[in-house]
Amino acid sequence: MGGTDAKDILGLPKTPLSLTQEKKSRPQKESHRKPDGISREVYALTGGVAPLMPSIDVTQLKRPPPPDEKVAWQWLPVKSSARKDDLQLYHWVRVVNDIPPSGDYSFAKYNKSVDVLKYTDDEYENHLTDPVWTKEETDQLFELCERFDLRFTVIADRFPLSRTLEELKDRYYSVTRALLRARAQSPAELANHPLIKILAEAKRITEMRLAARRAAEPDVPANENIGSVSPSSNSQLPATAVAPSTLTMADYASTLASLRMLHVYLRTYGLEQMVQAASSAVGLRTIKRVEQTLQDLGVNLKPKVPTKTVCDEHLELRKEILTLLNLQKQLQYKESEGSSHREGTYGAMPDTPKDRVFASEPFGFGGTFLLSPLFQNFMYYFTISNLPGVCLSVFTAERPIKKEPKRKGPGRQSDTPSPAHKRPRKLKASDL
Amino acid sequence: MEDSHVERFSASTPKPRVGIDGGDDNKNWRRRVNGVEVSVPIVCGSIAFFRGKKAKEYRTHNWTVYVRGATNEDLGAVIRKVIFHLHPSFKSPTRVVDSPPFTLSECGWGEFKIDITIFFHADACERKLELSHLLKLNPEIYSGPQSPNVPVVTESYNEIVFPDPFECFLSRVINHPAVHVPKLPEGFNLPPPGDAGDESYYKMKKGDTKDHPLSHWFSKFSEADELFKLTATRQKVQADIAELKRQLVMVDVQPEQF
């Protein structure tokens, strides 16, 4: 063994006595510890070591069954409460001492079903009509709902007409709600029904938000919120620029409300809260960018003289910077969309003035596009701070303007802009 | 800030209305005025003098920490008492100052964060307000040995805001120099202060800091510069937003220029 050689070289005493004793005793220990009840080979399968937690009581395995019990297995008919028909099924039953087991079929308790309401034609006429849904469709929907226990994914697959899952759910739940309302004997009974309870809860929450928003902006149209009242519409808010602003409006209002609840607070604390509300819809990176921008513009991140006016202006400035960053991002996406249409390279323009920021932007090529120097400074701040890990790629322009390299084709750095490159796609297509 | 938010978006300034503050007791003096914001501009700071020849190992600086009105007016009309929580190494580190001017002087060697708790008069607010101040004894930039005549002054401006003040409080302080109340709309009637305007709120002792021995080290805080900078920057940003929007439109219009 390597160990002994090393010891030889080093001149250390060879394996001490205790070790050899250990070695000797171990195999002995092993053979002694072979447990009874399972064979030696089987035990060796586990590596000769006992399991951490014996899953089976080993000693029980080979023990004969207790002699006082008489166990037999019988092929007996089974009665299940879950079955409504008369089908007679049989299965093996463990019979102890000639007494068959009592009670219902053990799996019958899992046979849960949903109470899907059934409406009459009259009820449909009076309460449930809908411009988009015909009666036949609604009937079919309900039949599927009953059959498939409201598993809407399954129902959606089997629905004969093409309806989205959300539409189906919406229709089912609104019909059920309307039906419940129509049938309700008393409002109390109605309120206890889970569907109504959930709806009431959702309504309450949205109304709170609406009231909070109204406190801040009375002109906001109310219909934006009504759509979200129905609990069945899990559809998300449209991912446009509108959605974040409506969300943050509610945040502002609730922040204001919470500040008022304090009855006294420091102006700086109030500003912090409002800034947080403004940043609630954006990620940490964007927040950092906003702060970087503020610094670059020479504005204190926390106002030195936080009067009411100063704080208001500061907040508005932050919001405007957010908008600016947003727009910049949109522009970048639009450009990258545009560039992905074209094939890769569109080289640097030789006639680009040195001080252009968008040295190779398509719409800038026409020459009508001019950037104000002010804006250039801005873009410089944004782009530099925005993509820390990206190297500065150098175009023909002298100013190091950074672009996300993934957006450009491989030939981006080339300085050979031939006229052909200016119209890559179209030319090639027509050549074919 | 909160009210101007409302002002910005609604067509007209919300009319301050006297609303009853969810009150169990409907006493008059508990009614709050909504839509009006009372603010008290304060400066929280410290001034530290090096003791020079008299300095010992553990007593190198004489310093004073304080909460003063930004224009050195008497804060006693609003503040009942101020507690300065000193470093535990000080004897009885919880120092209570229950009359204006709310200053505390001590002698020490170390810099630490002083927690300050402000208690208001009952008619203003029952909740306390916490802030903190970092005591600085040594100048930021080393410029030679410290002179015992030139202190290290650290001040920070802030405003205590009472968003929906009690009627009685508002009427009591509406003309007080330490308190800023925005212009109330026409026809808004505030009941007279009544017996709340008695001396219990105005100590006999002079509470303002205009003639305080340290007053000539106090800084003057003006919002003008910062406001100017902010508005100028906002204009710049707005111009750039307009520019970007223009670009976005152009991108949409000329997608296939190449």
XYZ file of C-alpha atoms in Angstrom:
690
model
C 0.000 0.000 0.000
C 1.130 3.479 -0.669
C 0.814 4.275 2.957
C 3.439 1.884 4.099
C 5.856 2.906 1.345
C 5.555 6.502 2.358
C 6.168 5.566 5.906
C 9.201 3.617 4.807
C 10.612 6.600 3.040
C 9.981 8.849 5.902
C 11.384 6.390 8.292
C 8.290 6.283 10.373
C 7.309 3.159 12.178
C 5.105 0.947 10.148
C 1.506 0.376 10.934
C 1.114 0.385 14.640
C -0.186 -2.545 16.427
C -3.589 -1.149 17.067
C -4.303 -0.816 13.384
C -3.608 -4.428 12.621
C -5.800 -5.401 15.450
C -8.490 -3.203 14.012
C -8.085 -4.808 10.656
C -8.349 -8.216 12.090
C -11.315 -7.504 14.195
C -13.288 -5.851 11.478
C -13.907 -8.866 9.327
C -14.720 -10.742 12.447
C -17.113 -8.035 13.406
C -18.722 -8.176 10.056
C -19.357 -11.835 10.154
C -20.684 -11.581 13.643
C -23.003 -8.832 12.716
C -24.677 -10.626 9.921
C -28.209 -10.493 11.086
C -30.524 -13.371 11.228
C -33.628 -13.349 9.239
C -32.134 -12.444 5.916
C -29.605 -14.350 4.014
C -25.984 -13.368 3.905
C -26.025 -12.576 0.214
C -28.977 -10.291 0.519
C -27.371 -8.517 3.365
C -24.223 -8.114 1.399
C -26.204 -6.316 -1.287
C -26.600 -3.392 0.997
C -22.875 -3.186 1.275
C -22.639 -5.153 4.406
C -23.907 -2.269 6.446
C -27.185 -2.086 8.213
C -29.676 0.371 6.729
C -30.017 3.679 8.513
C -33.603 3.074 9.282
C -34.707 -0.432 8.852
C -37.705 -0.297 6.628
C -38.794 -3.745 7.443
C -38.451 -5.322 10.753
C -36.096 -8.012 9.671
C -36.968 -10.368 12.379
C -40.576 -10.326 11.365
C -39.900 -11.458 7.870
C -39.458 -15.097 8.469
C -41.663 -15.370 11.440
C -44.654 -17.461 10.791
C -48.016 -15.740 11.193
C -49.330 -15.627 14.720
C -50.817 -18.954 15.403
C -53.961 -17.652 17.085
C -55.183 -15.891 13.956
C -56.544 -17.774 11.044
C -55.988 -15.852 7.876
C -57.344 -16.863 4.564
C -57.817 -15.043 1.324
C -61.190 -15.241 -0.310
C -62.571 -14.144 -3.613
C -65.572 -12.128 -2.576
C -68.007 -9.699 -4.172
C -67.372 -6.053 -3.376
C -69.902 -3.395 -2.616
C -68.878 0.167 -3.171
C -70.923 3.180 -2.390
C -69.140 4.929 -5.177
C -70.839 2.784 -7.756
C -74.336 3.684 -8.753
C -74.946 0.822 -11.078
C -75.498 -2.828 -10.249
C -72.251 -4.100 -11.572
C -71.021 -6.835 -9.325
C -67.283 -6.889 -8.939
C -65.114 -9.307 -7.024
C -61.776 -9.042 -5.391
C -59.484 -10.868 -3.031
C -60.210 -10.166 0.580
C -58.080 -10.970 3.547
C -60.337 -12.891 5.853
C -59.278 -13.228 9.434
C -60.852 -15.873 11.553
C -63.668 -16.346 9.079
C -64.871 -12.797 9.527
C -64.821 -10.829 6.335
C -63.911 -7.138 6.683
C -66.755 -4.760 7.137
C -67.318 -1.288 5.955
C -67.473 0.325 2.620
C -64.978 -0.192 -0.104
C -61.917 1.627 1.191
C -61.500 3.795 -1.844
C -65.090 4.921 -2.037
C -64.396 7.997 0.035
C -62.302 9.462 -2.752
C -65.252 9.609 -5.072
C -65.908 13.308 -4.727
C -67.897 15.217 -7.225
C -68.763 18.808 -7.936
C -72.288 20.127 -7.787
C -72.746 21.574 -11.173
C -75.991 23.455 -11.258
C -78.597 22.610 -13.783
C -80.763 25.329 -15.147
C -84.124 25.123 -16.749
C -84.912 26.726 -20.051
C -86.906 29.396 -18.298
C -84.057 30.242 -16.064
C -81.817 30.478 -19.067
C -84.158 32.851 -20.835
C -84.546 35.057 -17.840
C -81.100 35.309 -16.377
C -78.423 33.602 -18.313
C -78.445 34.820 -21.848
C -75.318 36.256 -23.254
C -74.530 37.938 -26.548
C -71.513 35.773 -27.204
C -72.806 32.431 -25.986
C -75.702 30.470 -27.454
C -77.877 28.240 -25.367
C -76.562 25.129 -27.080
C -73.015 26.065 -26.329
C -73.828 26.771 -22.735
C -75.651 23.471 -22.459
C -72.716 21.647 -23.902
C -70.369 23.433 -21.582
C -72.351 22.450 -18.557
C -72.626 18.909 -19.624
C -68.877 18.719 -20.004
C -68.408 20.423 -16.679
C -70.502 17.825 -14.997
C -68.859 14.985 -16.784
C -65.367 16.163 -16.099
C -65.810 17.643 -12.641
C -64.858 21.148 -13.657
C -61.488 20.133 -14.953
C -61.360 22.941 -17.384
C -58.268 21.851 -19.189
C -60.017 18.642 -20.133
C -63.216 20.462 -20.929
C -61.381 22.915 -23.116
C -59.928 20.086 -25.144
C -63.284 18.529 -25.692
C -65.353 21.567 -26.312
C -66.575 21.355 -29.886
C -66.270 25.037 -30.669
C -63.003 26.826 -30.250
C -63.163 28.680 -26.985
C -60.289 29.615 -24.765
C -60.065 28.120 -21.343
C -60.627 31.501 -19.797
C -63.795 32.041 -21.762
C -65.159 28.706 -20.679
C -64.359 29.320 -17.082
C -65.793 32.774 -17.235
C -69.009 31.541 -18.752
C -69.414 28.741 -16.282
C -68.814 30.874 -13.249
C -70.911 33.791 -14.352
C -73.796 31.497 -15.225
C -73.520 29.762 -11.884
C -73.377 33.053 -10.056
C -76.355 34.446 -11.890
C -78.240 31.252 -11.232
C -77.443 31.358 -7.549
C -78.554 34.940 -7.313
C -81.755 34.201 -9.143
C -82.535 31.214 -6.997
C -81.488 32.605 -3.688
C -84.200 32.635 -1.096
C -82.425 35.084 1.101
C -79.371 37.242 0.744
C -77.735 35.577 3.720
C -77.907 32.182 2.121
C -76.449 33.654 -0.981
C -73.590 35.256 0.823
C -72.554 31.946 2.270
C -72.091 30.253 -1.009
C -68.363 30.074 -1.700
C -68.586 31.497 -5.187
C -70.406 34.543 -3.999
C -68.135 34.909 -1.025
C -65.074 34.921 -3.214
C -66.610 37.389 -5.552
C -67.606 39.671 -2.730
C -64.096 39.520 -1.362
C -62.574 40.328 -4.729
C -64.989 43.162 -5.185
C -64.141 44.584 -1.816
C -60.457 44.561 -2.552
C -60.790 46.143 -5.947
C -63.146 48.716 -4.600
C -60.668 49.638 -1.934
C -58.034 50.074 -4.585
C -60.423 52.016 -6.725
C -61.293 54.309 -3.878
C -57.629 54.799 -3.148
C -56.951 55.599 -6.772
C -59.899 57.904 -6.948
C -58.532 59.803 -4.001
C -55.447 60.499 -6.035
C -56.908 60.833 -9.481
C -60.614 61.410 -9.790
C -60.588 61.401 -13.560
C -59.482 57.824 -13.904
C -62.257 55.911 -15.638
C -63.814 53.356 -13.401
C -64.255 50.700 -16.005
C -60.644 49.683 -15.842
C -61.278 48.050 -12.531
C -64.622 46.515 -13.216
C -63.122 44.033 -15.560
C -60.968 42.630 -12.848
C -63.815 42.196 -10.431
C -64.959 38.864 -11.760
C -62.914 36.195 -10.020
C -63.032 33.852 -12.926
C -61.050 36.157 -15.112
C -57.575 35.223 -14.158
C -56.376 36.968 -17.266
C -53.536 39.283 -16.548
C -53.623 42.968 -17.160
C -52.482 43.789 -20.670
C -48.765 44.115 -20.622
C -48.655 47.585 -22.036
C -47.330 50.741 -20.527
C -50.796 51.371 -19.155
C -50.797 48.519 -16.709
C -47.756 49.501 -14.654
C -48.978 53.041 -14.321
C -52.398 52.006 -13.070
C -50.809 49.689 -10.572
C -48.464 52.323 -9.251
C -51.311 54.802 -8.991
C -52.911 52.511 -6.497
C -49.558 52.179 -4.758
C -49.216 55.921 -4.457
C -52.674 56.258 -3.091
C -52.159 53.527 -0.569
C -48.795 54.985 0.438
C -50.422 58.352 0.926
C -53.128 56.759 2.956
C -50.651 54.939 5.139
C -48.675 58.127 5.669
C -51.794 59.894 6.765
C -52.528 57.101 9.173
C -49.275 57.852 10.923
C -50.573 61.291 11.902
C -47.005 62.511 12.021
C -43.960 61.679 9.952
C -40.763 63.184 8.664
C -40.728 64.590 5.176
C -37.737 62.470 4.235
C -39.542 59.357 5.378
C -42.567 60.325 3.335
C -40.399 60.783 0.268
C -38.750 57.422 0.777
C -42.128 55.755 0.915
C -43.327 57.469 -2.229
C -40.131 56.593 -4.053
C -40.638 52.994 -3.034
C -44.169 53.098 -4.329
C -42.904 54.477 -7.610
C -40.338 51.733 -7.861
C -42.609 48.949 -6.795
C -43.406 47.885 -10.315
C -39.845 47.778 -11.527
C -36.849 45.637 -10.827
C -33.752 46.390 -8.827
C -31.681 46.980 -11.914
C -33.974 49.702 -13.115
C -33.918 51.331 -9.719
C -30.147 51.358 -9.842
C -30.256 52.891 -13.279
C -32.543 55.628 -12.077
C -30.192 56.400 -9.243
C -27.217 56.372 -11.548
C -28.995 58.776 -13.838
C -29.779 61.097 -10.981
C -26.165 61.092 -9.966
C -24.983 61.731 -13.484
C -27.324 64.649 -13.732
C -25.932 66.070 -10.534
C -29.051 65.570 -8.470
C -28.837 64.418 -4.885
C -30.335 61.010 -4.341
C -31.785 62.356 -1.135
C -32.579 66.041 -1.258
C -30.479 68.188 0.994
C -33.330 70.578 1.692
C -36.403 68.382 1.652
C -39.210 70.874 1.621
C -42.561 69.874 0.269
C -41.922 71.406 -3.112
C -38.464 69.936 -3.380
C -39.743 66.488 -2.493
C -42.548 66.718 -4.995
C -40.179 67.753 -7.738
C -37.773 65.022 -6.800
C -40.474 62.402 -7.008
C -41.706 63.675 -10.323
C -38.165 63.680 -11.658
C -37.714 60.084 -10.659
C -40.921 59.135 -12.378
C -39.884 60.946 -15.498
C -36.557 59.191 -15.515
C -38.379 55.899 -15.262
C -40.428 56.854 -18.278
C -37.291 57.826 -20.115
C -35.604 54.524 -19.370
C -38.712 52.707 -20.438
C -38.843 54.532 -23.729
C -35.207 53.898 -24.310
C -35.754 50.209 -23.769
C -38.682 50.210 -26.145
C -36.581 51.897 -28.724
C -33.860 49.333 -28.335
C -36.305 46.519 -28.768
C -37.750 48.129 -31.843
C -34.317 48.497 -33.294
C -33.363 44.958 -32.553
C -36.591 43.802 -34.145
C -35.706 45.820 -37.170
C -32.196 44.503 -37.307
C -33.288 40.916 -36.985
C -35.289 41.298 -40.157
C -32.175 42.142 -41.987
C -29.488 39.594 -42.206
C -26.758 40.340 -39.755
C -24.392 43.011 -40.821
C -25.226 46.397 -41.847
C -21.799 47.761 -41.302
C -20.856 51.190 -40.223
C -21.802 54.096 -42.347
C -18.791 55.887 -43.690
C -20.565 59.139 -43.911
C -21.800 59.083 -40.366
C -20.794 62.195 -38.538
C -18.530 61.422 -35.689
C -20.770 62.742 -33.059
C -23.796 60.670 -33.861
C -24.938 58.347 -31.186
C -26.918 55.972 -33.287
C -24.175 55.523 -35.752
C -25.932 52.809 -37.612
C -29.539 53.175 -36.838
C -31.739 52.499 -39.826
C -33.885 55.507 -39.524
C -30.842 57.608 -38.963
C -29.323 56.599 -42.205
C -31.480 58.845 -44.229
C -29.586 61.734 -42.806
C -32.629 63.524 -41.565
C -32.098 62.321 -38.088
C -30.211 64.576 -35.774
C -29.634 64.262 -32.136
C -29.365 67.120 -29.826
C -26.051 67.132 -28.016
C -27.961 67.140 -24.810
C -29.573 63.909 -25.678
C -26.304 62.393 -26.671
C -24.997 63.026 -23.234
C -28.019 61.352 -21.904
C -27.672 58.305 -24.040
C -24.085 58.067 -23.053
C -25.046 57.988 -19.412
C -27.719 55.441 -19.975
C -25.920 53.041 -22.122
C -22.732 53.075 -20.149
C -24.435 52.438 -16.901
C -26.930 50.036 -18.301
C -24.797 47.166 -19.440
C -21.917 46.737 -17.116
C -20.733 43.437 -18.427
C -20.594 44.427 -22.055
C -17.440 45.678 -23.631
C -17.425 48.946 -25.453
C -17.653 48.168 -29.095
C -16.111 50.773 -31.259
C -17.688 51.965 -34.438
C -16.319 54.472 -36.835
C -17.587 57.093 -34.441
C -14.991 58.294 -32.050
C -17.172 58.401 -29.044
C -17.347 54.978 -27.487
C -20.963 54.173 -27.688
C -21.898 50.848 -26.276
C -24.415 48.631 -27.926
C -25.573 45.222 -26.897
C -23.503 43.033 -29.118
C -26.092 40.343 -29.364
C -28.268 42.636 -31.338
C -25.792 43.038 -34.139
C -24.684 40.586 -36.689
C -21.217 39.140 -36.769
C -19.827 41.653 -39.151
C -20.595 44.534 -36.918
C -17.088 45.700 -36.440
C -16.241 45.670 -40.091
C -15.388 48.935 -41.637
C -16.322 48.001 -45.143
C -19.739 49.259 -45.801
C -20.426 48.479 -49.368
C -23.581 49.851 -50.871
C -24.860 46.347 -51.225
C -25.022 46.042 -47.484
C -27.397 48.871 -47.299
C -30.084 46.801 -48.860
C -29.314 43.269 -48.014
C -32.619 41.485 -47.972
C -34.481 42.961 -50.798
C -31.686 42.632 -53.253
C -31.127 39.040 -52.503
C -34.735 38.115 -52.628
C -35.111 39.611 -56.029
C -31.984 37.950 -57.226
C -33.512 34.612 -56.598
C -46.102 66.124 -1.044
C -49.186 64.137 -0.512
C -51.550 67.047 -0.968
C -49.791 68.366 -3.982
C -50.215 64.958 -5.499
C -53.900 65.404 -5.116
C -53.684 68.906 -6.425
C -51.814 67.787 -9.446
C -54.350 65.366 -10.671
C -57.675 66.746 -9.696
C -59.213 69.657 -11.408
C -59.331 71.759 -8.307
C -57.620 71.824 -4.986
C -59.495 69.524 -2.680
C -61.470 71.592 -0.312
C -60.297 71.100 3.203
C -63.165 69.744 5.013
C -63.466 69.221 8.659
C -63.936 65.546 9.066
C -64.633 63.694 12.220
C -61.730 61.438 12.965
C -63.378 58.047 13.221
C -63.922 59.066 16.741
C -65.256 57.300 19.663
C -65.511 60.562 21.477
C -67.097 63.190 19.352
C -65.515 66.045 21.218
C -64.848 69.052 19.134
C -61.213 69.160 19.876
C -60.762 65.756 18.321
C -61.891 66.737 14.905
C -59.336 66.562 12.175
C -59.008 68.848 9.254
C -58.560 66.857 6.084
C -56.781 68.260 3.133
C -54.544 70.566 5.143
C -51.012 69.713 6.013
C -49.142 71.349 8.849
C -45.403 71.160 8.552
C -42.670 72.210 10.907
C -39.262 72.773 9.298
C -36.556 71.618 11.658
C -32.849 71.172 11.636
C -31.285 68.338 13.522
C -27.599 68.694 14.126
C -24.512 68.754 16.246
C -21.633 71.120 16.868
C -18.387 69.787 18.264
C -15.427 71.783 19.557
C -12.033 70.318 20.113
C -10.934 71.060 23.631
C -7.415 71.905 22.606
C -5.077 72.145 25.552
C -7.764 71.042 27.940
C -8.395 67.838 26.068
C -7.952 64.638 28.008
C -7.988 61.074 26.752
C -11.681 60.566 27.228
C -12.748 64.171 27.044
C -11.412 65.518 23.823
C -14.457 67.346 22.505
C -17.300 69.436 23.809
C -20.302 68.821 21.703
C -23.907 69.851 21.545
C -26.677 67.976 19.786
C -29.971 69.694 19.109
C -33.252 69.889 17.307
C -33.998 73.442 16.331
C -36.418 75.261 14.114
C -35.036 75.771 10.656
C -35.448 79.504 11.046
C -34.555 79.322 14.714
C -38.081 79.804 15.890
C -39.384 78.320 19.082
C -40.400 74.717 18.609
C -42.003 74.568 22.028
C -45.370 75.303 20.528
C -45.339 71.928 18.833
C -42.818 69.797 20.662
C -43.355 68.828 24.232
C -40.070 67.073 24.884
C -37.131 65.516 23.132
C -35.196 62.515 24.308
C -31.628 62.080 23.156
C -30.406 58.504 23.415
C -26.681 58.638 23.916
C -24.114 55.914 23.689
C -24.405 53.510 26.631
C -20.951 54.512 27.794
C -22.437 57.775 28.955
C -23.911 58.043 32.409
C -27.692 57.828 32.224
C -27.625 57.815 28.458
C -31.304 58.649 28.115
C -31.338 62.400 28.295
C -34.684 64.117 28.408
C -35.050 67.736 27.402
C -38.545 68.875 28.204
C -38.406 72.510 27.315
C -37.113 74.396 24.343
C -34.489 74.986 23.121
C -34.069 71.281 22.671
C -30.327 71.005 22.995
C -28.002 68.751 24.863
C -24.353 69.355 25.548
C -21.820 66.822 26.591
C -18.173 66.067 26.641
C -16.637 63.012 25.084
C -14.230 61.430 22.634
C -16.248 59.202 20.360
C -18.585 59.528 17.410
C -21.804 57.577 17.478
C -25.376 57.566 16.284
C -27.714 59.482 18.539
C -31.326 58.342 18.420
C -33.728 61.176 18.974
C -37.330 60.777 20.006
C -39.659 63.712 19.707
C -42.845 63.958 21.729
C -45.541 66.370 20.754
C -48.198 68.214 22.646
C -51.384 66.256 23.064
C -53.362 68.418 20.707
C -50.816 67.955 17.955
C -50.183 64.266 17.977
C -50.078 61.449 20.447
C -47.502 59.459 18.576
C -43.799 60.068 18.947
C -41.405 60.586 16.098
C -38.003 59.007 15.805
C -35.000 60.227 13.969
C -31.289 59.834 14.357
C -28.184 61.905 13.985
C -24.611 60.838 13.548
C -22.377 62.798 15.870
C -19.227 63.953 14.142
C -16.290 65.236 16.106
C -13.628 65.202 13.455
C -13.735 66.972 10.134
C -14.258 64.864 7.015
C -11.059 65.991 5.427
C -8.034 66.307 7.555
C -6.710 69.822 7.312
C -4.220 69.969 10.093
C -4.695 69.771 13.820
C -8.103 70.813 14.999
C -8.493 74.283 16.310
C -10.549 74.720 19.448
C -12.177 77.721 17.885
C -13.520 76.075 14.750
C -16.157 73.455 15.407
C -17.300 70.557 13.319
C -20.896 71.319 12.406
C -23.214 68.641 11.050
C -26.773 69.653 10.325
C -29.588 68.121 8.371
C -32.813 69.716 7.353
C -36.130 67.977 7.652
C -39.788 68.714 8.105
C -42.234 67.280 10.565
C -45.490 66.730 8.742
C -48.902 66.516 10.359
C -51.124 65.314 7.510
C -54.610 65.786 8.924
C -54.123 68.006 11.922
C -56.564 68.377 14.725
C -58.730 71.403 14.490
C -57.591 72.764 17.811
C -53.959 72.270 16.940
C -54.373 73.961 13.624
C -56.101 76.955 15.089
C -53.495 77.269 17.780
C -50.448 77.227 15.527
C -51.788 78.703 12.353
C -49.942 81.935 12.894
C -46.945 80.611 14.726
C -43.630 81.421 13.080
C -42.187 77.944 13.573
C -45.058 76.279 11.818
C -45.890 76.283 8.172
C -49.530 76.068 7.244
C -50.569 76.369 3.625
C -53.040 79.004 2.670
C -56.489 77.865 3.622
C -59.172 78.371 1.021
C -61.623 81.217 1.179
C -64.407 80.877 3.578
C -62.765 78.181 5.562
C -63.643 78.766 9.128
C -61.433 77.641 11.872
C -62.743 77.915 15.388
C -60.660 80.190 17.597
C -57.982 78.536 19.709
C -59.957 78.984 22.852
C -58.255 78.032 26.042
C -55.663 76.041 24.208
C -53.783 79.217 23.538
C -52.638 79.514 27.102
C -49.155 79.429 28.447
C -49.024 75.730 28.965
C -47.673 75.471 25.481
C -45.499 78.497 25.638
C -42.890 78.289 28.289
C -41.876 81.397 30.070
C -38.343 80.736 29.136
C -37.280 81.854 25.737
C -37.565 78.812 23.517
C -36.218 80.003 20.240
C -32.625 79.595 19.176
C -32.147 82.909 17.462
C -29.768 84.167 20.036
C -28.373 80.869 21.067
C -24.641 81.022 21.786
C -24.018 78.616 18.972
C -26.407 80.266 16.606
C -23.783 81.765 14.380
C -22.638 78.256 13.459
C -26.103 77.318 12.309
C -26.502 76.817 8.578
C -29.191 78.440 6.585
C -31.109 76.037 4.457
C -32.639 77.321 1.311
C -34.609 75.212 -1.078
C -33.909 77.561 -3.946
C -30.795 75.930 -5.335
C -32.080 72.427 -5.087
C -35.422 73.386 -6.516
C -33.778 75.150 -9.404
C -31.631 72.149 -10.139
C -34.584 69.839 -9.981
C -36.806 71.854 -12.261
C -33.995 72.340 -14.757
C -33.265 68.615 -14.760
C -36.909 67.785 -15.162
C -37.131 69.988 -18.192
C -34.138 68.271 -19.689
C -35.604 64.860 -19.063
C -38.938 65.890 -20.469
C -37.251 67.122 -23.617
C -35.450 63.825 -23.978
C -38.635 61.903 -23.456
C -40.229 63.876 -26.263
C -37.262 63.127 -28.461
C -37.409 59.428 -27.748
C -41.102 59.349 -28.456
C -40.433 60.974 -31.769
C -37.832 58.369 -32.567
C -40.171 55.583 -31.652
C -42.766 56.916 -34.017
C -40.187 57.142 -36.748
C -39.094 53.576 -36.252
C -42.629 52.417 -36.696
C -43.073 54.496 -39.788
C -39.912 53.395 -41.568
C -39.345 49.766 -40.800
C -38.072 48.650 -44.179
C -35.915 51.506 -45.176
C -33.204 49.051 -46.031
